[in-house]
Amino acid sequence: MVFSGRPSTACLACRRRRLNCDRIPAGCSQCKRKNIVCTGYRDPSALRVKDETAKTWCKFEKKASGCASTAETSLPPTAAPKNMAKLSSAEMIFDAQTSTTPPCGRVDEPLKSLDLNITVPRRNSSHHLSIAYFFSSYIYATSFQAYLPAFFLDSPRTGDACSTAIEATAIAAYSRRVRSCIGIEESRKRYAKALAQVNKLLSSPESAVLDRTLACVLVLGLFEAIVFKGGAHPANWTAHTHGAMQLLRLRGPQQFKSRLSRTISSHASNNIKTCCIQRSVPVPEDFLAFDRQLRSLHDILDPSTLMAPMMHAVASIKAKALANPDCNLIHDALRLDRQILLLSKTVPDWMVYEIRPECESPSWAYKRACHHYPNARAAKAWNGIRLFQFFLVIFIMDCLSPEDGNARRRLSKLQIPDSSKSLSRYVKELKEYVTKTMDVISTDLLATIPMFLENDGHGGRFIPVARSLVWPLAIVECSDLSPQPARKFARQHLDMLASDLNIPEAVHPARFDDPVEDWLHLFHLG
């Protein structure tokens, strides 16, 4: 490791311009004069480590052979096995506290996360680093992992809409991780090109029904999720999702013929159902029929197949409650909650997890509770189930806590299954059940955090797939039903996650200003 000098304590804007920052606590006067927001000042005691791997490799190649890099460039990936590298991550710069007692870490066993056998040429190029990071780290444990490598790595079509969309999204993901504004601008240019290309494909009935076209639309939606800025409505992502639904209708029975087609269709279907849940609208009837047919041909142990009935039911309950408030929907929610508990006891083997003994759990873990899952995919699936439970218990409590006269009149019409109980006693029991359930769900969710951390030698850092924690952690933090210690713990780790993965939207103050139009589901699906 080489000492590169004392780090500057100036704010980011002054560091970039090499200005003499006066470091006023409320914000430097240099930024104030330029009418820009001062980003604050980094901790000078924090360890700054820069990954020099690519630079060192380039120097070594030049020293060994003056024309080595030229020869390398001319070789296709399959023809240069000695010049290939398996990249598990593309993280370039990170901050880590030097304290010997980090605020969080992970269990001793290595996380089975970055186990993809993705190989790329070892070249000193941000483009290739972006592709490597995207396929080996960013889409790990997401629905994209099941089919996207086949479209880009196995059968590349350089320059077509799908390839351009993947390149744009990869550059955006990598640039956001390393905080490169230049990279983001480059990704937007490629995105605009991909958008024009896919619009041309959609104008032709023959090309509109191709698997690559649907995959391209889904990738464009992922791009919108990556570059999304908090405080706005995710209109572009929603537009791509609605476009995917129209493509599913247009594609017809042909999308059930091959496994690849079914996988892509299932991914699009999952996005559409999640969008319906988020916006409290029912899943369209024709789409329900399509989804049943798709599930009958899909792997019964696949997460999308297991959760589809729950997603339909949650969307239906939320839509009915918005259109025609009725406190008796509580019974539907309780019935669905029991079904979810039953499913939790009969999950397939790949979802079975262990509850670590307290003596083996990290000392920082919430209630010293720690779950060990086979992989991050299983942890994500369980957290998806817990999301449904969050929706249900919060809905039940909202019905039981009327805020106006109309709501109180509706509650007075609540049907009581046991005629021997009074309404007040039944409501009290339901509230106790909701409070207890929320405590259990929150604890189980927070116990998954160690599975999304990697050990870099200076404490735990969140891996890219940890962005799926943003939505459930935000619910725990912001819900009055959550125990206060759980809310505090969730907030602490949201702050860390936002810092590690450079997603300030995770802690944006306007996250829940408009429950119908918030953006937290983008991180769960992206």
Short mmCIF file of C-alpha atoms in Angstrom, two decimals:
data_model
loop_
_atom_site.label_atom_id
_atom_site.label_comp_id
_atom_site.label_asym_id
_atom_site.label_seq_id
_atom_site.Cartn_x
_atom_site.Cartn_y
_atom_site.Cartn_z
CA MET A 1 0.00 0.00 0.00
CA VAL A 2 1.36 3.42 -0.93
CA PHE A 3 0.81 6.56 1.13
CA SER A 4 -0.63 9.19 -1.21
CA GLY A 5 -0.49 12.16 1.15
CA ARG A 6 -2.78 13.66 3.75
CA PRO A 7 -6.41 13.60 2.55
CA SER A 8 -8.10 16.92 2.04
CA THR A 9 -10.76 17.91 4.56
CA ALA A 10 -12.46 20.26 2.08
CA CYS A 11 -15.96 19.59 0.79
CA LEU A 12 -16.39 17.61 -2.42
CA ALA A 13 -17.03 20.66 -4.64
CA CYS A 14 -13.92 22.47 -3.37
CA ARG A 15 -11.78 19.34 -3.68
CA ARG A 16 -12.77 18.93 -7.32
CA ARG A 17 -11.89 22.55 -8.10
CA ARG A 18 -8.84 22.55 -5.77
CA LEU A 19 -10.23 25.55 -3.90
CA ASN A 20 -9.28 26.67 -0.43
CA CYS A 21 -12.39 25.59 1.50
CA ASP A 22 -13.11 27.50 4.73
CA ARG A 23 -14.99 24.44 6.15
CA ILE A 24 -17.73 26.37 7.95
CA PRO A 25 -19.89 23.79 9.84
CA ALA A 26 -23.15 24.98 8.27
CA GLY A 27 -21.63 24.84 4.76
CA CYS A 28 -18.60 26.50 3.23
CA SER A 29 -18.86 30.04 1.86
CA GLN A 30 -17.30 28.93 -1.45
CA CYS A 31 -20.33 26.74 -2.20
CA LYS A 32 -22.67 29.43 -0.93
CA ARG A 33 -21.25 31.97 -3.38
CA LYS A 34 -21.72 29.49 -6.23
CA ASN A 35 -25.32 28.78 -5.13
CA ILE A 36 -24.68 25.05 -4.79
CA VAL A 37 -25.36 22.71 -1.87
CA CYS A 38 -22.27 22.05 0.24
CA THR A 39 -21.90 18.28 0.71
CA GLY A 40 -20.14 18.58 4.07
CA TYR A 41 -16.72 17.38 5.09
CA ARG A 42 -15.40 13.86 5.25
CA ASP A 43 -13.79 12.43 8.36
CA PRO A 44 -9.99 12.92 8.06
CA SER A 45 -9.45 9.90 10.33
CA ALA A 46 -11.25 7.58 7.90
CA LEU A 47 -9.07 5.17 5.99
CA ARG A 48 -8.98 5.90 2.25
CA VAL A 49 -8.05 2.92 0.13
CA LYS A 50 -7.85 3.02 -3.66
CA ASP A 51 -7.85 -0.16 -5.72
CA GLU A 52 -4.79 0.05 -7.97
CA THR A 53 -5.20 -3.46 -9.43
CA ALA A 54 -6.01 -2.37 -12.98
CA LYS A 55 -3.29 0.30 -12.99
CA THR A 56 -0.65 -2.10 -11.65
CA TRP A 57 -1.62 -4.77 -14.17
CA CYS A 58 -1.31 -2.26 -17.00
CA LYS A 59 2.18 -1.25 -15.83
CA PHE A 60 3.23 -4.89 -15.61
CA GLU A 61 2.01 -5.62 -19.14
CA LYS A 62 3.84 -2.61 -20.57
CA LYS A 63 7.02 -3.63 -18.78
CA ALA A 64 6.81 -7.24 -19.96
CA SER A 65 5.99 -6.39 -23.55
CA GLY A 66 5.57 -3.05 -25.24
CA CYS A 67 2.88 -4.40 -27.54
CA ALA A 68 1.13 -6.67 -25.07
CA SER A 69 -1.91 -4.45 -24.72
CA THR A 70 -2.32 -4.27 -28.50
CA ALA A 71 -2.19 -8.03 -28.82
CA GLU A 72 -4.63 -8.40 -25.97
CA THR A 73 -7.16 -6.09 -27.57
CA SER A 74 -7.15 -8.09 -30.77
CA LEU A 75 -7.98 -11.33 -28.97
CA PRO A 76 -11.56 -12.37 -28.37
CA PRO A 77 -12.38 -13.46 -24.81
CA THR A 78 -12.26 -17.16 -25.66
CA ALA A 79 -8.85 -16.89 -27.30
CA ALA A 80 -6.97 -15.30 -24.43
CA PRO A 81 -7.39 -17.45 -21.33
CA LYS A 82 -4.24 -16.05 -19.70
CA ASN A 83 -5.52 -12.53 -19.99
CA MET A 84 -8.85 -13.22 -18.35
CA ALA A 85 -9.89 -12.26 -14.84
CA LYS A 86 -12.78 -13.38 -12.71
CA LEU A 87 -14.04 -10.18 -11.12
CA SER A 88 -16.17 -10.47 -8.02
CA SER A 89 -16.67 -6.74 -7.64
CA ALA A 90 -15.66 -3.51 -9.27
CA GLU A 91 -15.51 -1.33 -6.22
CA MET A 92 -12.77 1.23 -6.77
CA ILE A 93 -12.73 3.53 -3.74
CA PHE A 94 -14.20 3.11 -0.28
CA ASP A 95 -14.07 4.67 3.17
CA ALA A 96 -13.78 2.51 6.26
CA GLN A 97 -13.56 3.55 9.88
CA THR A 98 -10.31 2.56 11.60
CA SER A 99 -12.10 1.65 14.80
CA THR A 100 -11.42 -1.90 15.96
CA THR A 101 -15.08 -2.27 16.90
CA PRO A 102 -17.02 -1.66 13.71
CA PRO A 103 -20.73 -0.89 13.96
CA CYS A 104 -21.56 -3.96 11.97
CA GLY A 105 -19.96 -7.01 10.44
CA ARG A 106 -21.18 -10.38 9.25
CA VAL A 107 -21.09 -14.00 10.28
CA ASP A 108 -17.77 -15.77 9.96
CA GLU A 109 -18.75 -17.90 6.99
CA PRO A 110 -18.09 -16.28 3.59
CA LEU A 111 -21.20 -15.02 1.88
CA LYS A 112 -22.12 -17.15 -1.12
CA SER A 113 -22.92 -14.13 -3.18
CA LEU A 114 -20.46 -13.41 -5.95
CA ASP A 115 -20.13 -16.95 -7.23
CA LEU A 116 -20.93 -16.29 -10.89
CA ASN A 117 -18.42 -17.66 -13.37
CA ILE A 118 -18.26 -14.45 -15.40
CA THR A 119 -15.00 -13.77 -17.24
CA VAL A 120 -13.97 -10.61 -19.06
CA PRO A 121 -10.73 -9.42 -20.67
CA ARG A 122 -8.45 -7.72 -18.17
CA ARG A 123 -8.31 -4.27 -19.75
CA ASN A 124 -7.87 -0.86 -18.25
CA SER A 125 -11.25 0.37 -19.47
CA SER A 126 -14.17 1.72 -17.47
CA HIS A 127 -16.50 0.18 -20.04
CA HIS A 128 -15.21 -3.34 -19.39
CA LEU A 129 -15.11 -2.72 -15.64
CA SER A 130 -18.76 -1.67 -15.86
CA ILE A 131 -19.76 -4.85 -17.69
CA ALA A 132 -17.80 -7.01 -15.24
CA TYR A 133 -19.34 -5.29 -12.22
CA PHE A 134 -22.83 -5.48 -13.69
CA PHE A 135 -22.80 -9.20 -14.44
CA SER A 136 -20.70 -10.43 -11.52
CA SER A 137 -22.12 -8.23 -8.76
CA TYR A 138 -25.01 -5.94 -9.61
CA ILE A 139 -27.56 -8.39 -11.02
CA TYR A 140 -26.59 -11.20 -8.66
CA ALA A 141 -29.66 -12.69 -6.92
CA THR A 142 -32.03 -10.72 -9.16
CA SER A 143 -34.36 -11.99 -11.86
CA PHE A 144 -31.97 -10.61 -14.49
CA GLN A 145 -29.32 -13.13 -13.48
CA ALA A 146 -31.36 -16.00 -14.91
CA TYR A 147 -31.37 -14.80 -18.52
CA LEU A 148 -29.42 -11.60 -19.17
CA PRO A 149 -25.95 -13.23 -19.48
CA ALA A 150 -27.36 -15.39 -22.28
CA PHE A 151 -28.33 -12.29 -24.25
CA PHE A 152 -25.08 -10.39 -23.82
CA LEU A 153 -22.25 -12.80 -23.08
CA ASP A 154 -23.27 -16.04 -24.79
CA SER A 155 -24.76 -14.62 -27.98
CA PRO A 156 -23.77 -10.95 -28.20
CA ARG A 157 -25.18 -8.77 -30.95
CA THR A 158 -23.07 -5.68 -30.68
CA GLY A 159 -24.96 -2.51 -31.41
CA ASP A 160 -28.54 -3.82 -31.25
CA ALA A 161 -31.11 -2.39 -28.83
CA CYS A 162 -30.66 -5.06 -26.17
CA SER A 163 -26.86 -4.85 -26.12
CA THR A 164 -26.92 -1.05 -26.07
CA ALA A 165 -29.45 -1.05 -23.22
CA ILE A 166 -27.33 -3.48 -21.20
CA GLU A 167 -24.19 -1.39 -21.78
CA ALA A 168 -26.00 1.79 -20.76
CA THR A 169 -27.37 0.16 -17.60
CA ALA A 170 -24.02 -1.42 -16.70
CA ILE A 171 -22.22 1.91 -17.04
CA ALA A 172 -24.92 3.64 -14.97
CA ALA A 173 -24.71 1.03 -12.20
CA TYR A 174 -20.91 1.14 -12.06
CA SER A 175 -20.76 4.93 -12.30
CA ARG A 176 -23.20 5.34 -9.47
CA ARG A 177 -21.19 2.95 -7.32
CA VAL A 178 -17.92 4.83 -7.90
CA ARG A 179 -19.66 8.23 -7.93
CA SER A 180 -18.74 9.20 -11.47
CA CYS A 181 -20.88 11.98 -12.95
CA ILE A 182 -19.09 11.61 -16.29
CA GLY A 183 -20.02 7.93 -16.41
CA ILE A 184 -23.67 8.71 -15.69
CA GLU A 185 -23.75 11.18 -18.59
CA GLU A 186 -22.20 8.57 -20.89
CA SER A 187 -24.81 6.02 -19.81
CA ARG A 188 -27.61 8.49 -20.60
CA LYS A 189 -26.32 8.89 -24.15
CA ARG A 190 -26.35 5.12 -24.64
CA TYR A 191 -29.78 4.92 -23.03
CA ALA A 192 -31.15 7.46 -25.51
CA LYS A 193 -29.72 5.39 -28.35
CA ALA A 194 -31.21 2.18 -26.95
CA LEU A 195 -34.59 3.87 -26.51
CA ALA A 196 -34.64 4.93 -30.16
CA GLN A 197 -33.67 1.41 -31.23
CA VAL A 198 -36.32 -0.31 -29.12
CA ASN A 199 -39.02 2.08 -30.37
CA LYS A 200 -38.10 1.02 -33.88
CA LEU A 201 -38.42 -2.64 -32.84
CA LEU A 202 -41.81 -2.02 -31.28
CA SER A 203 -43.10 -0.52 -34.52
CA SER A 204 -42.76 -3.92 -36.19
CA PRO A 205 -45.09 -6.78 -35.11
CA GLU A 206 -42.39 -9.33 -35.95
CA SER A 207 -39.63 -7.80 -33.82
CA ALA A 208 -41.91 -6.60 -31.01
CA VAL A 209 -42.63 -10.17 -29.85
CA LEU A 210 -38.97 -11.25 -29.67
CA ASP A 211 -37.43 -12.23 -26.35
CA ARG A 212 -34.63 -9.70 -26.84
CA THR A 213 -37.19 -6.91 -27.21
CA LEU A 214 -38.93 -7.73 -23.93
CA ALA A 215 -35.56 -8.13 -22.21
CA CYS A 216 -34.53 -4.73 -23.57
CA VAL A 217 -37.64 -3.07 -22.12
CA LEU A 218 -36.96 -4.64 -18.72
CA VAL A 219 -33.32 -3.51 -18.80
CA LEU A 220 -34.40 0.03 -19.70
CA GLY A 221 -36.64 -0.06 -16.64
CA LEU A 222 -33.63 -1.11 -14.56
CA PHE A 223 -31.71 1.85 -15.94
CA GLU A 224 -34.48 4.18 -14.80
CA ALA A 225 -34.34 2.64 -11.32
CA ILE A 226 -30.56 3.19 -11.14
CA VAL A 227 -30.54 6.84 -12.22
CA PHE A 228 -33.75 7.74 -10.38
CA LYS A 229 -33.52 10.81 -8.15
CA GLY A 230 -35.45 10.85 -4.89
CA GLY A 231 -38.25 13.35 -4.48
CA ALA A 232 -39.84 12.69 -7.88
CA HIS A 233 -42.34 10.14 -9.18
CA PRO A 234 -40.93 7.06 -10.95
CA ALA A 235 -42.97 7.81 -14.08
CA ASN A 236 -40.39 6.47 -16.54
CA TRP A 237 -39.99 3.17 -14.69
CA THR A 238 -43.78 2.79 -14.50
CA ALA A 239 -44.05 3.50 -18.24
CA HIS A 240 -41.54 0.74 -19.04
CA THR A 241 -43.44 -1.65 -16.75
CA HIS A 242 -46.74 -0.90 -18.49
CA GLY A 243 -44.97 -1.34 -21.81
CA ALA A 244 -43.79 -4.77 -20.69
CA MET A 245 -47.39 -5.70 -19.83
CA GLN A 246 -48.54 -4.73 -23.32
CA LEU A 247 -45.74 -6.81 -24.82
CA LEU A 248 -46.81 -9.84 -22.77
CA ARG A 249 -50.31 -9.49 -24.18
CA LEU A 250 -48.94 -9.07 -27.70
CA ARG A 251 -46.57 -12.04 -27.50
CA GLY A 252 -49.40 -14.50 -26.90
CA PRO A 253 -48.89 -18.27 -26.51
CA GLN A 254 -45.44 -18.26 -28.14
CA GLN A 255 -43.86 -16.97 -24.93
CA PHE A 256 -44.64 -20.28 -23.22
CA LYS A 257 -42.70 -22.43 -25.69
CA SER A 258 -39.15 -22.10 -24.36
CA ARG A 259 -37.74 -21.94 -20.86
CA LEU A 260 -35.95 -18.68 -21.65
CA SER A 261 -39.18 -17.04 -22.86
CA ARG A 262 -41.03 -18.18 -19.74
CA THR A 263 -38.27 -16.84 -17.49
CA ILE A 264 -38.37 -13.38 -19.08
CA SER A 265 -42.18 -13.33 -19.05
CA SER A 266 -42.19 -14.33 -15.37
CA HIS A 267 -39.81 -11.48 -14.54
CA ALA A 268 -42.02 -8.96 -16.35
CA SER A 269 -45.10 -10.40 -14.65
CA ASN A 270 -43.52 -10.00 -11.21
CA ASN A 271 -42.71 -6.34 -11.90
CA ILE A 272 -46.27 -5.68 -13.04
CA LYS A 273 -47.82 -7.27 -9.95
CA THR A 274 -45.49 -5.37 -7.63
CA CYS A 275 -46.41 -2.15 -9.42
CA CYS A 276 -50.11 -2.94 -8.85
CA ILE A 277 -49.48 -3.54 -5.14
CA GLN A 278 -47.54 -0.32 -4.81
CA ARG A 279 -50.20 1.76 -6.56
CA SER A 280 -53.11 -0.05 -4.82
CA VAL A 281 -54.75 -1.10 -8.08
CA PRO A 282 -56.05 -4.59 -8.91
CA VAL A 283 -54.15 -6.84 -11.27
CA PRO A 284 -56.07 -6.80 -14.61
CA GLU A 285 -58.32 -9.83 -15.11
CA ASP A 286 -56.81 -10.83 -18.46
CA PHE A 287 -53.38 -10.63 -16.90
CA LEU A 288 -54.46 -12.90 -14.05
CA ALA A 289 -55.44 -15.55 -16.60
CA PHE A 290 -52.11 -15.12 -18.36
CA ASP A 291 -50.25 -15.40 -15.06
CA ARG A 292 -52.04 -18.65 -14.15
CA GLN A 293 -51.07 -20.18 -17.48
CA LEU A 294 -47.48 -19.03 -17.04
CA ARG A 295 -47.25 -20.48 -13.53
CA SER A 296 -48.60 -23.83 -14.69
CA LEU A 297 -45.59 -24.18 -17.00
CA HIS A 298 -43.00 -22.59 -14.72
CA ASP A 299 -40.94 -24.23 -11.99
CA ILE A 300 -43.24 -24.68 -8.99
CA LEU A 301 -40.30 -23.99 -6.63
CA ASP A 302 -39.40 -20.70 -8.30
CA PRO A 303 -39.92 -17.63 -6.05
CA SER A 304 -42.23 -15.96 -8.58
CA THR A 305 -44.43 -19.06 -8.68
CA LEU A 306 -44.55 -19.42 -4.90
CA MET A 307 -45.42 -15.78 -4.29
CA ALA A 308 -47.79 -15.11 -7.18
CA PRO A 309 -51.02 -16.01 -5.30
CA MET A 310 -49.95 -13.81 -2.37
CA MET A 311 -49.18 -10.91 -4.69
CA HIS A 312 -52.59 -11.19 -6.35
CA ALA A 313 -54.35 -11.27 -2.96
CA VAL A 314 -52.41 -8.32 -1.49
CA ALA A 315 -53.05 -6.24 -4.62
CA SER A 316 -56.76 -7.10 -4.44
CA ILE A 317 -57.08 -6.14 -0.75
CA LYS A 318 -55.25 -2.83 -1.20
CA ALA A 319 -57.28 -1.96 -4.31
CA LYS A 320 -60.62 -2.75 -2.60
CA ALA A 321 -59.65 -0.72 0.45
CA LEU A 322 -58.80 2.29 -1.69
CA ALA A 323 -61.91 2.08 -3.89
CA ASN A 324 -64.47 1.21 -1.20
CA PRO A 325 -63.15 1.28 2.39
CA ASP A 326 -64.57 -1.64 4.35
CA CYS A 327 -63.21 -2.72 7.72
CA ASN A 328 -64.37 -6.29 7.05
CA LEU A 329 -61.46 -6.59 4.63
CA ILE A 330 -59.57 -7.25 7.86
CA HIS A 331 -60.82 -10.83 7.68
CA ASP A 332 -59.36 -11.23 4.18
CA ALA A 333 -56.06 -9.85 5.46
CA LEU A 334 -56.04 -12.22 8.44
CA ARG A 335 -56.87 -15.17 6.20
CA LEU A 336 -54.01 -14.28 3.85
CA ASP A 337 -51.66 -13.81 6.81
CA ARG A 338 -52.45 -17.37 7.95
CA GLN A 339 -51.75 -18.66 4.45
CA ILE A 340 -48.38 -16.90 4.46
CA LEU A 341 -47.51 -18.47 7.82
CA LEU A 342 -48.44 -21.88 6.42
CA LEU A 343 -46.27 -21.31 3.36
CA SER A 344 -43.39 -20.30 5.61
CA LYS A 345 -43.48 -23.75 7.19
CA THR A 346 -43.52 -25.63 3.87
CA VAL A 347 -40.89 -23.81 1.81
CA PRO A 348 -38.65 -25.74 -0.62
CA ASP A 349 -35.20 -26.85 0.50
CA TRP A 350 -33.39 -24.00 -1.23
CA MET A 351 -35.19 -21.50 1.03
CA VAL A 352 -34.56 -23.24 4.37
CA TYR A 353 -32.47 -21.09 6.70
CA GLU A 354 -30.81 -21.54 10.10
CA ILE A 355 -31.25 -19.38 13.18
CA ARG A 356 -27.80 -18.86 14.60
CA PRO A 357 -27.29 -19.43 18.34
CA GLU A 358 -26.85 -16.18 20.23
CA CYS A 359 -23.22 -17.03 20.99
CA GLU A 360 -22.48 -17.26 17.24
CA SER A 361 -24.33 -14.10 16.23
CA PRO A 362 -22.51 -10.78 15.78
CA SER A 363 -22.52 -8.68 18.93
CA TRP A 364 -24.04 -5.77 17.00
CA ALA A 365 -27.01 -7.81 15.66
CA TYR A 366 -30.51 -6.70 16.66
CA LYS A 367 -31.52 -8.77 19.72
CA ARG A 368 -28.44 -10.91 18.89
CA ALA A 369 -30.66 -12.55 16.24
CA CYS A 370 -28.94 -13.72 13.05
CA HIS A 371 -30.24 -15.90 10.22
CA HIS A 372 -27.99 -17.87 7.91
CA TYR A 373 -29.44 -18.48 4.43
CA PRO A 374 -28.08 -20.70 1.64
CA ASN A 375 -27.48 -17.55 -0.42
CA ALA A 376 -28.67 -13.99 -0.92
CA ARG A 377 -31.40 -15.17 -3.32
CA ALA A 378 -33.05 -17.13 -0.51
CA ALA A 379 -32.73 -14.18 1.87
CA LYS A 380 -34.37 -11.92 -0.72
CA ALA A 381 -37.25 -14.37 -1.17
CA TRP A 382 -37.91 -14.45 2.57
CA ASN A 383 -37.81 -10.68 2.81
CA GLY A 384 -40.32 -10.56 -0.03
CA ILE A 385 -42.67 -12.69 2.08
CA ARG A 386 -42.08 -10.40 5.06
CA LEU A 387 -42.98 -7.41 2.89
CA PHE A 388 -46.42 -8.93 2.31
CA GLN A 389 -46.81 -9.42 6.06
CA PHE A 390 -45.85 -5.79 6.64
CA PHE A 391 -48.54 -4.65 4.20
CA LEU A 392 -51.18 -6.80 5.89
CA VAL A 393 -50.53 -5.90 9.53
CA ILE A 394 -50.23 -2.19 8.72
CA PHE A 395 -53.51 -2.39 6.79
CA ILE A 396 -55.22 -4.13 9.72
CA MET A 397 -54.01 -1.54 12.21
CA ASP A 398 -55.10 1.31 9.94
CA CYS A 399 -58.62 -0.16 9.90
CA LEU A 400 -58.60 -0.55 13.69
CA SER A 401 -57.44 3.03 14.30
CA PRO A 402 -60.15 5.29 12.82
CA GLU A 403 -59.21 8.94 12.49
CA ASP A 404 -62.63 10.43 11.66
CA GLY A 405 -66.32 9.81 12.15
CA ASN A 406 -66.78 7.88 8.91
CA ALA A 407 -63.96 5.49 9.79
CA ARG A 408 -65.41 4.94 13.27
CA ARG A 409 -68.83 4.15 11.78
CA ARG A 410 -67.21 1.62 9.42
CA LEU A 411 -65.39 0.01 12.33
CA SER A 412 -68.67 -0.36 14.23
CA LYS A 413 -69.86 -2.63 11.39
CA LEU A 414 -66.92 -5.01 11.80
CA GLN A 415 -68.16 -8.59 11.89
CA ILE A 416 -66.95 -10.56 14.93
CA PRO A 417 -66.28 -14.29 14.29
CA ASP A 418 -66.88 -15.16 17.96
CA SER A 419 -70.29 -13.87 19.04
CA SER A 420 -69.32 -14.15 22.71
CA LYS A 421 -66.82 -11.31 22.30
CA SER A 422 -67.63 -7.64 22.29
CA LEU A 423 -66.37 -5.36 19.54
CA SER A 424 -63.98 -3.56 21.89
CA ARG A 425 -62.48 -6.85 23.11
CA TYR A 426 -62.08 -8.18 19.56
CA VAL A 427 -60.42 -4.94 18.42
CA LYS A 428 -58.09 -5.06 21.42
CA GLU A 429 -57.07 -8.65 20.61
CA LEU A 430 -56.44 -7.75 16.98
CA LYS A 431 -54.25 -4.81 17.99
CA GLU A 432 -52.24 -7.04 20.31
CA TYR A 433 -51.83 -9.56 17.48
CA VAL A 434 -50.67 -6.85 15.07
CA THR A 435 -48.15 -5.45 17.57
CA LYS A 436 -46.73 -8.89 18.30
CA THR A 437 -46.59 -9.82 14.61
CA MET A 438 -44.85 -6.57 13.70
CA ASP A 439 -42.21 -7.24 16.35
CA VAL A 440 -41.59 -10.75 14.99
CA ILE A 441 -41.42 -9.63 11.35
CA SER A 442 -39.11 -6.73 12.17
CA THR A 443 -36.77 -8.99 14.12
CA ASP A 444 -36.69 -11.58 11.33
CA LEU A 445 -36.01 -8.92 8.72
CA LEU A 446 -33.20 -7.28 10.69
CA ALA A 447 -31.70 -10.73 11.28
CA THR A 448 -31.07 -11.01 7.51
CA ILE A 449 -28.76 -7.98 7.41
CA PRO A 450 -25.55 -10.00 8.01
CA MET A 451 -26.29 -11.98 4.85
CA PHE A 452 -25.95 -8.81 2.79
CA LEU A 453 -22.60 -7.75 4.22
CA GLU A 454 -19.13 -8.63 3.09
CA ASN A 455 -15.98 -8.45 5.18
CA ASP A 456 -13.39 -6.11 3.69
CA GLY A 457 -11.06 -6.29 6.67
CA HIS A 458 -12.37 -3.10 8.25
CA GLY A 459 -15.89 -4.15 9.13
CA GLY A 460 -18.97 -5.05 7.13
CA ARG A 461 -19.89 -3.31 3.89
CA PHE A 462 -23.13 -3.87 2.04
CA ILE A 463 -22.93 -5.79 -1.24
CA PRO A 464 -24.84 -4.49 -4.30
CA VAL A 465 -27.83 -6.81 -3.88
CA ALA A 466 -28.40 -5.28 -0.43
CA ARG A 467 -30.33 -2.51 -2.19
CA SER A 468 -33.31 -4.89 -1.91
CA LEU A 469 -33.30 -4.12 1.84
CA VAL A 470 -34.19 -0.46 1.28
CA TRP A 471 -37.96 -0.96 1.02
CA PRO A 472 -38.49 -3.28 4.04
CA LEU A 473 -35.98 -1.40 6.23
CA ALA A 474 -37.72 1.88 5.43
CA ILE A 475 -41.04 0.36 6.48
CA VAL A 476 -39.57 -0.78 9.80
CA GLU A 477 -38.01 2.64 10.36
CA CYS A 478 -41.07 4.72 9.51
CA SER A 479 -43.90 2.59 10.93
CA ASP A 480 -45.25 3.51 14.36
CA LEU A 481 -46.00 -0.19 14.85
CA SER A 482 -42.32 -1.12 14.89
CA PRO A 483 -40.59 -1.28 18.28
CA GLN A 484 -38.46 1.81 18.87
CA PRO A 485 -35.16 -0.15 19.05
CA ALA A 486 -35.98 -1.79 15.71
CA ARG A 487 -36.71 1.60 14.13
CA LYS A 488 -33.40 2.97 15.36
CA PHE A 489 -31.49 -0.11 14.16
CA ALA A 490 -33.16 0.04 10.74
CA ARG A 491 -32.30 3.73 10.38
CA GLN A 492 -28.65 3.14 11.27
CA HIS A 493 -28.29 0.45 8.63
CA LEU A 494 -30.20 2.43 6.04
CA ASP A 495 -27.66 5.21 6.54
CA MET A 496 -24.81 2.74 6.11
CA LEU A 497 -26.42 1.15 3.07
CA ALA A 498 -27.02 4.53 1.46
CA SER A 499 -23.37 5.42 1.99
CA ASP A 500 -21.90 2.07 0.88
CA LEU A 501 -23.95 1.79 -2.32
CA ASN A 502 -24.35 5.52 -3.02
CA ILE A 503 -28.14 5.49 -2.97
CA PRO A 504 -29.18 8.58 -0.96
CA GLU A 505 -32.80 7.90 -1.97
CA ALA A 506 -32.81 5.19 0.72
CA VAL A 507 -32.90 7.91 3.38
CA HIS A 508 -34.56 10.69 1.39
CA PRO A 509 -36.89 12.71 3.66
CA ALA A 510 -39.75 12.51 1.12
CA ARG A 511 -39.80 8.70 0.92
CA PHE A 512 -43.34 8.34 2.28
CA ASP A 513 -44.86 11.70 1.40
CA ASP A 514 -47.07 10.00 -1.19
CA PRO A 515 -47.56 6.26 -0.45
CA VAL A 516 -49.00 5.62 -3.91
CA GLU A 517 -46.19 7.33 -5.79
CA ASP A 518 -43.12 6.56 -3.67
CA TRP A 519 -40.10 4.91 -5.25
CA LEU A 520 -38.81 2.41 -2.67
CA HIS A 521 -40.06 -0.59 -4.68
CA LEU A 522 -37.54 0.29 -7.41
CA PHE A 523 -34.71 -0.97 -5.21
CA HIS A 524 -36.55 -4.21 -4.47
CA LEU A 525 -37.10 -4.97 -8.15
CA GLY A 526 -33.92 -3.48 -9.64
#
